[in-house]
Amino acid sequence: ACLTPRSALLYKFSGSPSKSLKDINNMIKQGEHR
Amino acid sequence: KEVVDRLRYLEAEIEDLELKEKELDQQKLWVQQSIKNVMDDSINHQYPFNLIVGILELELSSRETLLAIQAPCGTQLEVPIPELGQNGQKKYQINLKSSSGPIHVLLINKE
Amino acid sequence: AQECQNLEMEKQKRIERIKQKRAQLQDLLLQQIAFKNLVQRNEQNEQQNQGPPALNSTIQLPFLIVNTSKRTVIDCSISSDKFEYLFNFDNAFEIHDDSEVLKRMGMSFGLEAGKCSAEDLRTAKSLVPKALEGYITDMSAGFSWVNQGLLSSSAQAVSYLEVA
């Protein structure tokens, strides 16, 4: 198991702004390029 | 005298901006309530959103696989940072956790 | 002079906050227009088809759409009560919320892009409270506070005060 806690991005249905999803999509894109 | 005048104008400007901000907060509450009414109305009158047809019209669906996730308000979606699996392949994950009702997932455009 | 400087900074902070709040209000208005427009469209469909749509052609709000390449292998684990799902993808994906999807379906009349016909503008205005119609007119003219950084009445008020 990795030592540092694996961080994740969260989104809440009808609770988070659309921007949270944009952040998640950007993280996935960066993960893809890395 | 000039600095005192400037001070007075700034105080008046800030007062105006404060009013403007209060007005925006009020308007935001109105619209949020109105959206909630539409959503409640759609559930009460069973006007479900005829989404699949609409989505298939989107150019998106021709190239891609589409999953529709319908979940109760407050359901949490968690996406961990992508990591490398054992075989060196990238792994991308989505965790869904609801506390108030079942989650429905529809695979829209794949045989 | 020090007091003036403090008030100048205070003013800039407030202007920035107002810009953010206007952008949020703009987004909420687009959402409201899209939802109301879609409900109206469904009602028309229901009248034309003499009955509700087929069950598997509809989905309730709120929903998300996940899109990924057709080559992606998706592995899915589901709890027995369907309260928890775990998806593993071997390829990247994107997630969009319902208001984003409805905008792409044209449900907000292209207002978000500042492209809206006069007819659609009239319809869009009829879907929001009268007091907020000004925002719709501004949006249809491609006037967005986020990217142009302008404020309508408070900018006029501020510039008026400065001139005064």
PDB file of C-alpha atoms in Angstrom:
ATOM      1  CA  ALA A   1       0.000   0.000   0.000  1.00  0.00           C
ATOM      2  CA  CYS A   2       1.403   3.417  -0.822  1.00  0.00           C
ATOM      3  CA  LEU A   3       2.662   5.339   2.208  1.00  0.00           C
ATOM      4  CA  THR A   4       1.160   8.699   1.383  1.00  0.00           C
ATOM      5  CA  PRO A   5      -2.652   8.605   1.349  1.00  0.00           C
ATOM      6  CA  ARG A   6      -3.871   8.415  -2.217  1.00  0.00           C
ATOM      7  CA  SER A   7      -5.708  11.630  -2.836  1.00  0.00           C
ATOM      8  CA  ALA A   8      -8.881  11.697  -4.837  1.00  0.00           C
ATOM      9  CA  LEU A   9     -11.228  14.364  -6.125  1.00  0.00           C
ATOM     10  CA  LEU A  10     -14.815  14.367  -4.925  1.00  0.00           C
ATOM     11  CA  TYR A  11     -18.112  15.465  -6.455  1.00  0.00           C
ATOM     12  CA  LYS A  12     -21.549  15.499  -4.796  1.00  0.00           C
ATOM     13  CA  PHE A  13     -24.720  15.031  -6.887  1.00  0.00           C
ATOM     14  CA  SER A  14     -26.700  18.295  -6.824  1.00  0.00           C
ATOM     15  CA  GLY A  15     -24.235  19.628  -4.320  1.00  0.00           C
ATOM     16  CA  SER A  16     -20.961  20.420  -6.073  1.00  0.00           C
ATOM     17  CA  PRO A  17     -20.448  23.036  -8.788  1.00  0.00           C
ATOM     18  CA  SER A  18     -19.747  21.925 -12.378  1.00  0.00           C
ATOM     19  CA  LYS A  19     -16.195  23.150 -11.816  1.00  0.00           C
ATOM     20  CA  SER A  20     -15.496  20.096  -9.622  1.00  0.00           C
ATOM     21  CA  LEU A  21     -16.147  17.860 -12.631  1.00  0.00           C
ATOM     22  CA  LYS A  22     -13.845  20.008 -14.756  1.00  0.00           C
ATOM     23  CA  ASP A  23     -11.114  19.500 -12.127  1.00  0.00           C
ATOM     24  CA  ILE A  24     -11.705  15.731 -12.226  1.00  0.00           C
ATOM     25  CA  ASN A  25     -11.550  15.682 -16.043  1.00  0.00           C
ATOM     26  CA  ASN A  26      -8.305  17.683 -15.959  1.00  0.00           C
ATOM     27  CA  MET A  27      -6.801  15.292 -13.399  1.00  0.00           C
ATOM     28  CA  ILE A  28      -7.710  12.289 -15.602  1.00  0.00           C
ATOM     29  CA  LYS A  29      -6.210  14.014 -18.641  1.00  0.00           C
ATOM     30  CA  GLN A  30      -2.981  14.759 -16.749  1.00  0.00           C
ATOM     31  CA  GLY A  31      -2.923  11.166 -15.458  1.00  0.00           C
ATOM     32  CA  GLU A  32      -3.240   9.992 -19.048  1.00  0.00           C
ATOM     33  CA  HIS A  33      -0.290  12.110 -20.240  1.00  0.00           C
ATOM     34  CA  ARG A  34       1.916  11.386 -17.225  1.00  0.00           C
TER      35      ARG A  34
ATOM     36  CA  LYS B   1      -9.462  68.383   0.791  1.00  0.00           C
ATOM     37  CA  GLU B   2      -8.808  66.139  -2.235  1.00  0.00           C
ATOM     38  CA  VAL B   3      -8.012  63.099  -0.050  1.00  0.00           C
ATOM     39  CA  VAL B   4     -11.098  63.690   2.096  1.00  0.00           C
ATOM     40  CA  ASP B   5     -13.258  63.891  -1.047  1.00  0.00           C
ATOM     41  CA  ARG B   6     -11.665  60.706  -2.374  1.00  0.00           C
ATOM     42  CA  LEU B   7     -12.416  58.998   0.926  1.00  0.00           C
ATOM     43  CA  ARG B   8     -16.061  60.005   0.738  1.00  0.00           C
ATOM     44  CA  TYR B   9     -16.438  58.729  -2.838  1.00  0.00           C
ATOM     45  CA  LEU B  10     -14.827  55.407  -1.916  1.00  0.00           C
ATOM     46  CA  GLU B  11     -17.175  54.973   1.015  1.00  0.00           C
ATOM     47  CA  ALA B  12     -20.137  55.645  -1.284  1.00  0.00           C
ATOM     48  CA  GLU B  13     -18.801  53.199  -3.901  1.00  0.00           C
ATOM     49  CA  ILE B  14     -18.342  50.460  -1.310  1.00  0.00           C
ATOM     50  CA  GLU B  15     -21.861  51.044  -0.044  1.00  0.00           C
ATOM     51  CA  ASP B  16     -23.187  50.649  -3.592  1.00  0.00           C
ATOM     52  CA  LEU B  17     -21.185  47.466  -4.127  1.00  0.00           C
ATOM     53  CA  GLU B  18     -22.503  46.062  -0.850  1.00  0.00           C
ATOM     54  CA  LEU B  19     -26.075  46.627  -2.035  1.00  0.00           C
ATOM     55  CA  LYS B  20     -25.227  45.021  -5.362  1.00  0.00           C
ATOM     56  CA  GLU B  21     -23.799  41.960  -3.650  1.00  0.00           C
ATOM     57  CA  LYS B  22     -26.857  41.545  -1.413  1.00  0.00           C
ATOM     58  CA  GLU B  23     -29.089  41.790  -4.482  1.00  0.00           C
ATOM     59  CA  LEU B  24     -27.072  39.055  -6.229  1.00  0.00           C
ATOM     60  CA  ASP B  25     -27.290  36.771  -3.181  1.00  0.00           C
ATOM     61  CA  GLN B  26     -31.060  37.219  -3.133  1.00  0.00           C
ATOM     62  CA  GLN B  27     -31.383  36.561  -6.873  1.00  0.00           C
ATOM     63  CA  LYS B  28     -29.267  33.427  -6.554  1.00  0.00           C
ATOM     64  CA  LEU B  29     -31.630  32.057  -3.877  1.00  0.00           C
ATOM     65  CA  TRP B  30     -34.625  32.772  -6.130  1.00  0.00           C
ATOM     66  CA  VAL B  31     -33.146  30.862  -9.057  1.00  0.00           C
ATOM     67  CA  GLN B  32     -31.985  27.929  -6.918  1.00  0.00           C
ATOM     68  CA  GLN B  33     -35.510  27.616  -5.491  1.00  0.00           C
ATOM     69  CA  SER B  34     -36.978  27.799  -8.979  1.00  0.00           C
ATOM     70  CA  ILE B  35     -34.664  25.032 -10.238  1.00  0.00           C
ATOM     71  CA  LYS B  36     -35.601  22.895  -7.242  1.00  0.00           C
ATOM     72  CA  ASN B  37     -39.288  23.414  -8.071  1.00  0.00           C
ATOM     73  CA  VAL B  38     -38.687  22.264 -11.663  1.00  0.00           C
ATOM     74  CA  MET B  39     -36.851  19.156 -10.469  1.00  0.00           C
ATOM     75  CA  ASP B  40     -39.498  18.321  -7.859  1.00  0.00           C
ATOM     76  CA  ASP B  41     -42.139  18.948 -10.489  1.00  0.00           C
ATOM     77  CA  SER B  42     -40.373  16.618 -12.929  1.00  0.00           C
ATOM     78  CA  ILE B  43     -40.360  13.850 -10.333  1.00  0.00           C
ATOM     79  CA  ASN B  44     -43.938  14.467  -9.119  1.00  0.00           C
ATOM     80  CA  HIS B  45     -45.439  14.663 -12.607  1.00  0.00           C
ATOM     81  CA  GLN B  46     -43.154  11.991 -13.857  1.00  0.00           C
ATOM     82  CA  TYR B  47     -41.829  14.267 -16.608  1.00  0.00           C
ATOM     83  CA  PRO B  48     -38.603  12.354 -16.824  1.00  0.00           C
ATOM     84  CA  PHE B  49     -35.957  13.905 -18.953  1.00  0.00           C
ATOM     85  CA  ASN B  50     -36.113  12.234 -22.277  1.00  0.00           C
ATOM     86  CA  LEU B  51     -32.398  12.147 -22.295  1.00  0.00           C
ATOM     87  CA  ILE B  52     -31.269   9.138 -24.283  1.00  0.00           C
ATOM     88  CA  VAL B  53     -32.703  10.388 -27.550  1.00  0.00           C
ATOM     89  CA  GLY B  54     -31.184  13.796 -26.894  1.00  0.00           C
ATOM     90  CA  ILE B  55     -27.825  12.351 -26.049  1.00  0.00           C
ATOM     91  CA  LEU B  56     -27.715  10.147 -29.099  1.00  0.00           C
ATOM     92  CA  GLU B  57     -28.204  13.331 -31.108  1.00  0.00           C
ATOM     93  CA  LEU B  58     -24.983  14.563 -29.629  1.00  0.00           C
ATOM     94  CA  GLU B  59     -21.964  13.889 -31.842  1.00  0.00           C
ATOM     95  CA  LEU B  60     -20.371  12.544 -28.660  1.00  0.00           C
ATOM     96  CA  SER B  61     -22.214   9.249 -28.737  1.00  0.00           C
ATOM     97  CA  SER B  62     -21.030   8.142 -32.175  1.00  0.00           C
ATOM     98  CA  ARG B  63     -17.374   7.849 -31.145  1.00  0.00           C
ATOM     99  CA  GLU B  64     -17.605   7.003 -27.497  1.00  0.00           C
ATOM    100  CA  THR B  65     -19.153   4.671 -24.979  1.00  0.00           C
ATOM    101  CA  LEU B  66     -21.597   6.542 -22.729  1.00  0.00           C
ATOM    102  CA  LEU B  67     -22.560   5.631 -19.171  1.00  0.00           C
ATOM    103  CA  ALA B  68     -25.477   7.523 -17.627  1.00  0.00           C
ATOM    104  CA  ILE B  69     -25.344   7.592 -13.828  1.00  0.00           C
ATOM    105  CA  GLN B  70     -28.552   8.583 -12.056  1.00  0.00           C
ATOM    106  CA  ALA B  71     -28.267   8.923  -8.284  1.00  0.00           C
ATOM    107  CA  PRO B  72     -30.077  10.612  -5.366  1.00  0.00           C
ATOM    108  CA  CYS B  73     -28.980  14.131  -4.319  1.00  0.00           C
ATOM    109  CA  GLY B  74     -25.964  13.980  -2.042  1.00  0.00           C
ATOM    110  CA  THR B  75     -24.508  10.838  -3.625  1.00  0.00           C
ATOM    111  CA  GLN B  76     -20.736  11.061  -3.509  1.00  0.00           C
ATOM    112  CA  LEU B  77     -18.537  10.417  -6.528  1.00  0.00           C
ATOM    113  CA  GLU B  78     -14.837   9.916  -5.860  1.00  0.00           C
ATOM    114  CA  VAL B  79     -12.110   9.734  -8.511  1.00  0.00           C
ATOM    115  CA  PRO B  80      -8.631   8.788  -7.235  1.00  0.00           C
ATOM    116  CA  ILE B  81      -5.512   9.944  -9.048  1.00  0.00           C
ATOM    117  CA  PRO B  82      -4.928   7.458 -11.910  1.00  0.00           C
ATOM    118  CA  GLU B  83      -2.162   5.012 -11.062  1.00  0.00           C
ATOM    119  CA  LEU B  84      -0.160   2.315 -12.774  1.00  0.00           C
ATOM    120  CA  GLY B  85      -1.517  -1.221 -12.401  1.00  0.00           C
ATOM    121  CA  GLN B  86       0.750  -4.328 -11.991  1.00  0.00           C
ATOM    122  CA  ASN B  87       1.027  -4.840 -15.735  1.00  0.00           C
ATOM    123  CA  GLY B  88       2.136  -1.236 -16.212  1.00  0.00           C
ATOM    124  CA  GLN B  89      -1.308  -0.357 -17.568  1.00  0.00           C
ATOM    125  CA  LYS B  90      -2.922   2.860 -16.297  1.00  0.00           C
ATOM    126  CA  LYS B  91      -5.928   2.306 -14.043  1.00  0.00           C
ATOM    127  CA  TYR B  92      -8.728   4.874 -13.848  1.00  0.00           C
ATOM    128  CA  GLN B  93     -11.344   4.488 -11.138  1.00  0.00           C
ATOM    129  CA  ILE B  94     -14.758   5.929 -10.136  1.00  0.00           C
ATOM    130  CA  ASN B  95     -16.302   5.182  -6.744  1.00  0.00           C
ATOM    131  CA  LEU B  96     -19.980   5.998  -6.160  1.00  0.00           C
ATOM    132  CA  LYS B  97     -21.511   5.986  -2.686  1.00  0.00           C
ATOM    133  CA  SER B  98     -25.141   6.831  -1.928  1.00  0.00           C
ATOM    134  CA  SER B  99     -26.652   7.117   1.538  1.00  0.00           C
ATOM    135  CA  SER B 100     -30.270   7.738   0.580  1.00  0.00           C
ATOM    136  CA  GLY B 101     -31.238   5.507  -2.298  1.00  0.00           C
ATOM    137  CA  PRO B 102     -30.050   3.094  -4.999  1.00  0.00           C
ATOM    138  CA  ILE B 103     -27.873   4.303  -7.868  1.00  0.00           C
ATOM    139  CA  HIS B 104     -28.895   3.492 -11.454  1.00  0.00           C
ATOM    140  CA  VAL B 105     -26.308   3.164 -14.209  1.00  0.00           C
ATOM    141  CA  LEU B 106     -27.257   2.889 -17.876  1.00  0.00           C
ATOM    142  CA  LEU B 107     -24.845   1.821 -20.598  1.00  0.00           C
ATOM    143  CA  ILE B 108     -26.297   4.005 -23.341  1.00  0.00           C
ATOM    144  CA  ASN B 109     -24.826   3.151 -26.670  1.00  0.00           C
ATOM    145  CA  LYS B 110     -23.039  -0.144 -26.605  1.00  0.00           C
ATOM    146  CA  GLU B 111     -24.459  -3.500 -27.723  1.00  0.00           C
TER     147      GLU B 111
ATOM    148  CA  ALA C   1      -4.341  58.573   2.458  1.00  0.00           C
ATOM    149  CA  GLN C   2      -3.797  55.243   4.257  1.00  0.00           C
ATOM    150  CA  GLU C   3      -7.542  54.958   4.811  1.00  0.00           C
ATOM    151  CA  CYS C   4      -8.067  55.642   1.086  1.00  0.00           C
ATOM    152  CA  GLN C   5      -5.687  52.874   0.193  1.00  0.00           C
ATOM    153  CA  ASN C   6      -7.501  50.417   2.468  1.00  0.00           C
ATOM    154  CA  LEU C   7     -10.841  51.353   0.946  1.00  0.00           C
ATOM    155  CA  GLU C   8      -9.436  50.955  -2.576  1.00  0.00           C
ATOM    156  CA  MET C   9      -8.395  47.370  -1.728  1.00  0.00           C
ATOM    157  CA  GLU C  10     -11.777  46.726  -0.104  1.00  0.00           C
ATOM    158  CA  LYS C  11     -13.496  47.988  -3.246  1.00  0.00           C
ATOM    159  CA  GLN C  12     -11.438  45.734  -5.534  1.00  0.00           C
ATOM    160  CA  LYS C  13     -12.220  42.707  -3.347  1.00  0.00           C
ATOM    161  CA  ARG C  14     -15.935  43.441  -3.532  1.00  0.00           C
ATOM    162  CA  ILE C  15     -15.845  43.954  -7.291  1.00  0.00           C
ATOM    163  CA  GLU C  16     -14.103  40.590  -7.664  1.00  0.00           C
ATOM    164  CA  ARG C  17     -16.709  38.872  -5.457  1.00  0.00           C
ATOM    165  CA  ILE C  18     -19.548  40.469  -7.402  1.00  0.00           C
ATOM    166  CA  LYS C  19     -18.016  39.225 -10.653  1.00  0.00           C
ATOM    167  CA  GLN C  20     -17.920  35.654  -9.297  1.00  0.00           C
ATOM    168  CA  LYS C  21     -21.494  35.857  -8.014  1.00  0.00           C
ATOM    169  CA  ARG C  22     -22.753  37.180 -11.331  1.00  0.00           C
ATOM    170  CA  ALA C  23     -21.058  34.324 -13.157  1.00  0.00           C
ATOM    171  CA  GLN C  24     -22.659  31.824 -10.756  1.00  0.00           C
ATOM    172  CA  LEU C  25     -26.066  33.458 -11.232  1.00  0.00           C
ATOM    173  CA  GLN C  26     -25.565  33.328 -15.006  1.00  0.00           C
ATOM    174  CA  ASP C  27     -24.852  29.583 -14.771  1.00  0.00           C
ATOM    175  CA  LEU C  28     -27.896  28.956 -12.590  1.00  0.00           C
ATOM    176  CA  LEU C  29     -30.131  30.866 -15.017  1.00  0.00           C
ATOM    177  CA  LEU C  30     -28.837  28.743 -17.902  1.00  0.00           C
ATOM    178  CA  GLN C  31     -29.602  25.630 -15.855  1.00  0.00           C
ATOM    179  CA  GLN C  32     -33.112  26.837 -15.086  1.00  0.00           C
ATOM    180  CA  ILE C  33     -33.813  27.637 -18.744  1.00  0.00           C
ATOM    181  CA  ALA C  34     -32.479  24.247 -19.862  1.00  0.00           C
ATOM    182  CA  PHE C  35     -34.530  22.300 -17.304  1.00  0.00           C
ATOM    183  CA  LYS C  36     -37.755  24.203 -18.006  1.00  0.00           C
ATOM    184  CA  ASN C  37     -37.231  23.952 -21.750  1.00  0.00           C
ATOM    185  CA  LEU C  38     -36.703  20.219 -21.525  1.00  0.00           C
ATOM    186  CA  VAL C  39     -39.811  19.688 -19.384  1.00  0.00           C
ATOM    187  CA  GLN C  40     -41.832  21.670 -21.952  1.00  0.00           C
ATOM    188  CA  ARG C  41     -40.349  19.554 -24.732  1.00  0.00           C
ATOM    189  CA  ASN C  42     -41.302  16.372 -22.875  1.00  0.00           C
ATOM    190  CA  GLU C  43     -44.835  17.615 -22.372  1.00  0.00           C
ATOM    191  CA  GLN C  44     -45.108  18.303 -26.121  1.00  0.00           C
ATOM    192  CA  ASN C  45     -43.691  14.841 -26.890  1.00  0.00           C
ATOM    193  CA  GLU C  46     -46.192  13.304 -24.514  1.00  0.00           C
ATOM    194  CA  GLN C  47     -49.097  15.054 -26.256  1.00  0.00           C
ATOM    195  CA  GLN C  48     -47.815  14.114 -29.722  1.00  0.00           C
ATOM    196  CA  ASN C  49     -47.161  10.482 -28.765  1.00  0.00           C
ATOM    197  CA  GLN C  50     -50.341  10.236 -26.683  1.00  0.00           C
ATOM    198  CA  GLY C  51     -48.504   8.908 -23.683  1.00  0.00           C
ATOM    199  CA  PRO C  52     -45.275   8.907 -21.676  1.00  0.00           C
ATOM    200  CA  PRO C  53     -41.988   7.938 -23.365  1.00  0.00           C
ATOM    201  CA  ALA C  54     -40.679   4.390 -23.186  1.00  0.00           C
ATOM    202  CA  LEU C  55     -39.167   3.719 -19.765  1.00  0.00           C
ATOM    203  CA  ASN C  56     -35.639   3.105 -21.041  1.00  0.00           C
ATOM    204  CA  SER C  57     -35.595   6.333 -23.023  1.00  0.00           C
ATOM    205  CA  THR C  58     -35.642   8.561 -19.953  1.00  0.00           C
ATOM    206  CA  ILE C  59     -33.520   9.296 -16.959  1.00  0.00           C
ATOM    207  CA  GLN C  60     -34.316  11.335 -13.880  1.00  0.00           C
ATOM    208  CA  LEU C  61     -32.369  14.339 -12.596  1.00  0.00           C
ATOM    209  CA  PRO C  62     -29.729  14.592 -11.219  1.00  0.00           C
ATOM    210  CA  PHE C  63     -27.530  12.508 -13.477  1.00  0.00           C
ATOM    211  CA  LEU C  64     -23.978  12.414 -14.783  1.00  0.00           C
ATOM    212  CA  ILE C  65     -22.681  11.204 -18.111  1.00  0.00           C
ATOM    213  CA  VAL C  66     -19.347   9.380 -18.270  1.00  0.00           C
ATOM    214  CA  ASN C  67     -17.878   9.084 -21.769  1.00  0.00           C
ATOM    215  CA  THR C  68     -14.877   6.991 -22.729  1.00  0.00           C
ATOM    216  CA  SER C  69     -13.402   5.438 -25.839  1.00  0.00           C
ATOM    217  CA  LYS C  70     -15.292   2.501 -27.339  1.00  0.00           C
ATOM    218  CA  ARG C  71     -12.128   0.425 -26.833  1.00  0.00           C
ATOM    219  CA  THR C  72     -12.144   0.967 -23.057  1.00  0.00           C
ATOM    220  CA  VAL C  73     -12.732  -2.127 -20.917  1.00  0.00           C
ATOM    221  CA  ILE C  74     -14.950  -1.169 -17.962  1.00  0.00           C
ATOM    222  CA  ASP C  75     -14.994  -3.426 -14.918  1.00  0.00           C
ATOM    223  CA  CYS C  76     -17.877  -2.674 -12.525  1.00  0.00           C
ATOM    224  CA  SER C  77     -18.572  -3.936  -8.977  1.00  0.00           C
ATOM    225  CA  ILE C  78     -21.977  -3.212  -7.439  1.00  0.00           C
ATOM    226  CA  SER C  79     -23.134  -3.634  -3.832  1.00  0.00           C
ATOM    227  CA  SER C  80     -26.249  -5.763  -3.432  1.00  0.00           C
ATOM    228  CA  ASP C  81     -28.368  -2.756  -2.415  1.00  0.00           C
ATOM    229  CA  LYS C  82     -27.008  -0.693  -5.351  1.00  0.00           C
ATOM    230  CA  PHE C  83     -25.839   2.009  -2.950  1.00  0.00           C
ATOM    231  CA  GLU C  84     -22.201   1.573  -3.935  1.00  0.00           C
ATOM    232  CA  TYR C  85     -20.489   1.159  -7.306  1.00  0.00           C
ATOM    233  CA  LEU C  86     -16.817   0.761  -8.145  1.00  0.00           C
ATOM    234  CA  PHE C  87     -15.764   1.249 -11.780  1.00  0.00           C
ATOM    235  CA  ASN C  88     -12.310   0.399 -13.137  1.00  0.00           C
ATOM    236  CA  PHE C  89     -11.445   1.726 -16.604  1.00  0.00           C
ATOM    237  CA  ASP C  90      -8.322   0.780 -18.528  1.00  0.00           C
ATOM    238  CA  ASN C  91      -8.574   4.047 -20.418  1.00  0.00           C
ATOM    239  CA  ALA C  92      -9.240   7.706 -19.622  1.00  0.00           C
ATOM    240  CA  PHE C  93     -12.802   8.987 -19.317  1.00  0.00           C
ATOM    241  CA  GLU C  94     -14.658  12.314 -18.954  1.00  0.00           C
ATOM    242  CA  ILE C  95     -17.574  13.158 -16.673  1.00  0.00           C
ATOM    243  CA  HIS C  96     -20.254  15.758 -17.489  1.00  0.00           C
ATOM    244  CA  ASP C  97     -23.214  16.843 -15.384  1.00  0.00           C
ATOM    245  CA  ASP C  98     -26.829  17.141 -16.506  1.00  0.00           C
ATOM    246  CA  SER C  99     -26.745  20.904 -17.089  1.00  0.00           C
ATOM    247  CA  GLU C 100     -23.640  20.547 -19.281  1.00  0.00           C
ATOM    248  CA  VAL C 101     -25.341  17.800 -21.310  1.00  0.00           C
ATOM    249  CA  LEU C 102     -28.554  19.805 -21.700  1.00  0.00           C
ATOM    250  CA  LYS C 103     -26.551  22.830 -22.890  1.00  0.00           C
ATOM    251  CA  ARG C 104     -24.888  20.620 -25.518  1.00  0.00           C
ATOM    252  CA  MET C 105     -28.347  19.472 -26.544  1.00  0.00           C
ATOM    253  CA  GLY C 106     -29.190  23.135 -27.164  1.00  0.00           C
ATOM    254  CA  MET C 107     -31.665  23.257 -24.305  1.00  0.00           C
ATOM    255  CA  SER C 108     -30.420  26.689 -23.204  1.00  0.00           C
ATOM    256  CA  PHE C 109     -30.806  28.120 -26.736  1.00  0.00           C
ATOM    257  CA  GLY C 110     -27.055  28.670 -27.175  1.00  0.00           C
ATOM    258  CA  LEU C 111     -27.138  31.541 -24.651  1.00  0.00           C
ATOM    259  CA  GLU C 112     -23.920  30.246 -23.032  1.00  0.00           C
ATOM    260  CA  ALA C 113     -22.149  30.931 -26.340  1.00  0.00           C
ATOM    261  CA  GLY C 114     -23.860  34.268 -26.886  1.00  0.00           C
ATOM    262  CA  LYS C 115     -25.606  32.897 -29.980  1.00  0.00           C
ATOM    263  CA  CYS C 116     -29.363  33.108 -29.627  1.00  0.00           C
ATOM    264  CA  SER C 117     -32.084  34.021 -32.140  1.00  0.00           C
ATOM    265  CA  ALA C 118     -34.630  36.738 -31.293  1.00  0.00           C
ATOM    266  CA  GLU C 119     -37.367  34.105 -31.093  1.00  0.00           C
ATOM    267  CA  ASP C 120     -35.346  31.917 -28.704  1.00  0.00           C
ATOM    268  CA  LEU C 121     -34.432  34.987 -26.652  1.00  0.00           C
ATOM    269  CA  ARG C 122     -38.124  35.709 -26.136  1.00  0.00           C
ATOM    270  CA  THR C 123     -38.743  32.099 -25.081  1.00  0.00           C
ATOM    271  CA  ALA C 124     -35.731  32.078 -22.762  1.00  0.00           C
ATOM    272  CA  LYS C 125     -36.880  35.286 -21.077  1.00  0.00           C
ATOM    273  CA  SER C 126     -40.311  33.775 -20.471  1.00  0.00           C
ATOM    274  CA  LEU C 127     -38.641  31.004 -18.465  1.00  0.00           C
ATOM    275  CA  VAL C 128     -37.007  33.256 -15.845  1.00  0.00           C
ATOM    276  CA  PRO C 129     -38.380  35.753 -13.300  1.00  0.00           C
ATOM    277  CA  LYS C 130     -38.989  39.208 -14.844  1.00  0.00           C
ATOM    278  CA  ALA C 131     -36.462  40.862 -12.549  1.00  0.00           C
ATOM    279  CA  LEU C 132     -33.711  38.680 -14.037  1.00  0.00           C
ATOM    280  CA  GLU C 133     -34.490  39.156 -17.717  1.00  0.00           C
ATOM    281  CA  GLY C 134     -31.636  41.667 -18.010  1.00  0.00           C
ATOM    282  CA  TYR C 135     -29.127  38.903 -17.424  1.00  0.00           C
ATOM    283  CA  ILE C 136     -30.612  36.901 -20.314  1.00  0.00           C
ATOM    284  CA  THR C 137     -30.421  39.879 -22.652  1.00  0.00           C
ATOM    285  CA  ASP C 138     -26.794  40.427 -21.679  1.00  0.00           C
ATOM    286  CA  MET C 139     -25.967  36.744 -22.205  1.00  0.00           C
ATOM    287  CA  SER C 140     -27.617  36.694 -25.625  1.00  0.00           C
ATOM    288  CA  ALA C 141     -25.419  39.628 -26.584  1.00  0.00           C
ATOM    289  CA  GLY C 142     -22.418  37.492 -25.637  1.00  0.00           C
ATOM    290  CA  PHE C 143     -21.863  39.640 -22.581  1.00  0.00           C
ATOM    291  CA  SER C 144     -20.378  37.443 -19.927  1.00  0.00           C
ATOM    292  CA  TRP C 145     -18.961  38.808 -16.696  1.00  0.00           C
ATOM    293  CA  VAL C 146     -16.471  36.029 -16.344  1.00  0.00           C
ATOM    294  CA  ASN C 147     -14.451  36.602 -19.477  1.00  0.00           C
ATOM    295  CA  GLN C 148     -15.127  40.268 -20.093  1.00  0.00           C
ATOM    296  CA  GLY C 149     -14.731  41.197 -16.445  1.00  0.00           C
ATOM    297  CA  LEU C 150     -17.304  43.950 -16.792  1.00  0.00           C
ATOM    298  CA  LEU C 151     -20.129  44.588 -14.358  1.00  0.00           C
ATOM    299  CA  SER C 152     -23.317  46.111 -15.677  1.00  0.00           C
ATOM    300  CA  SER C 153     -25.024  48.480 -13.237  1.00  0.00           C
ATOM    301  CA  SER C 154     -22.385  48.412 -10.516  1.00  0.00           C
ATOM    302  CA  ALA C 155     -19.692  49.214 -13.103  1.00  0.00           C
ATOM    303  CA  GLN C 156     -21.787  52.121 -14.305  1.00  0.00           C
ATOM    304  CA  ALA C 157     -22.335  53.179 -10.677  1.00  0.00           C
ATOM    305  CA  VAL C 158     -18.620  52.924  -9.950  1.00  0.00           C
ATOM    306  CA  SER C 159     -17.619  54.825 -13.078  1.00  0.00           C
ATOM    307  CA  TYR C 160     -20.327  57.417 -12.326  1.00  0.00           C
ATOM    308  CA  LEU C 161     -18.943  57.931  -8.819  1.00  0.00           C
ATOM    309  CA  GLU C 162     -15.424  58.278 -10.163  1.00  0.00           C
ATOM    310  CA  VAL C 163     -16.521  60.848 -12.731  1.00  0.00           C
ATOM    311  CA  ALA C 164     -18.505  62.645 -10.049  1.00  0.00           C
TER     312      ALA C 164
END
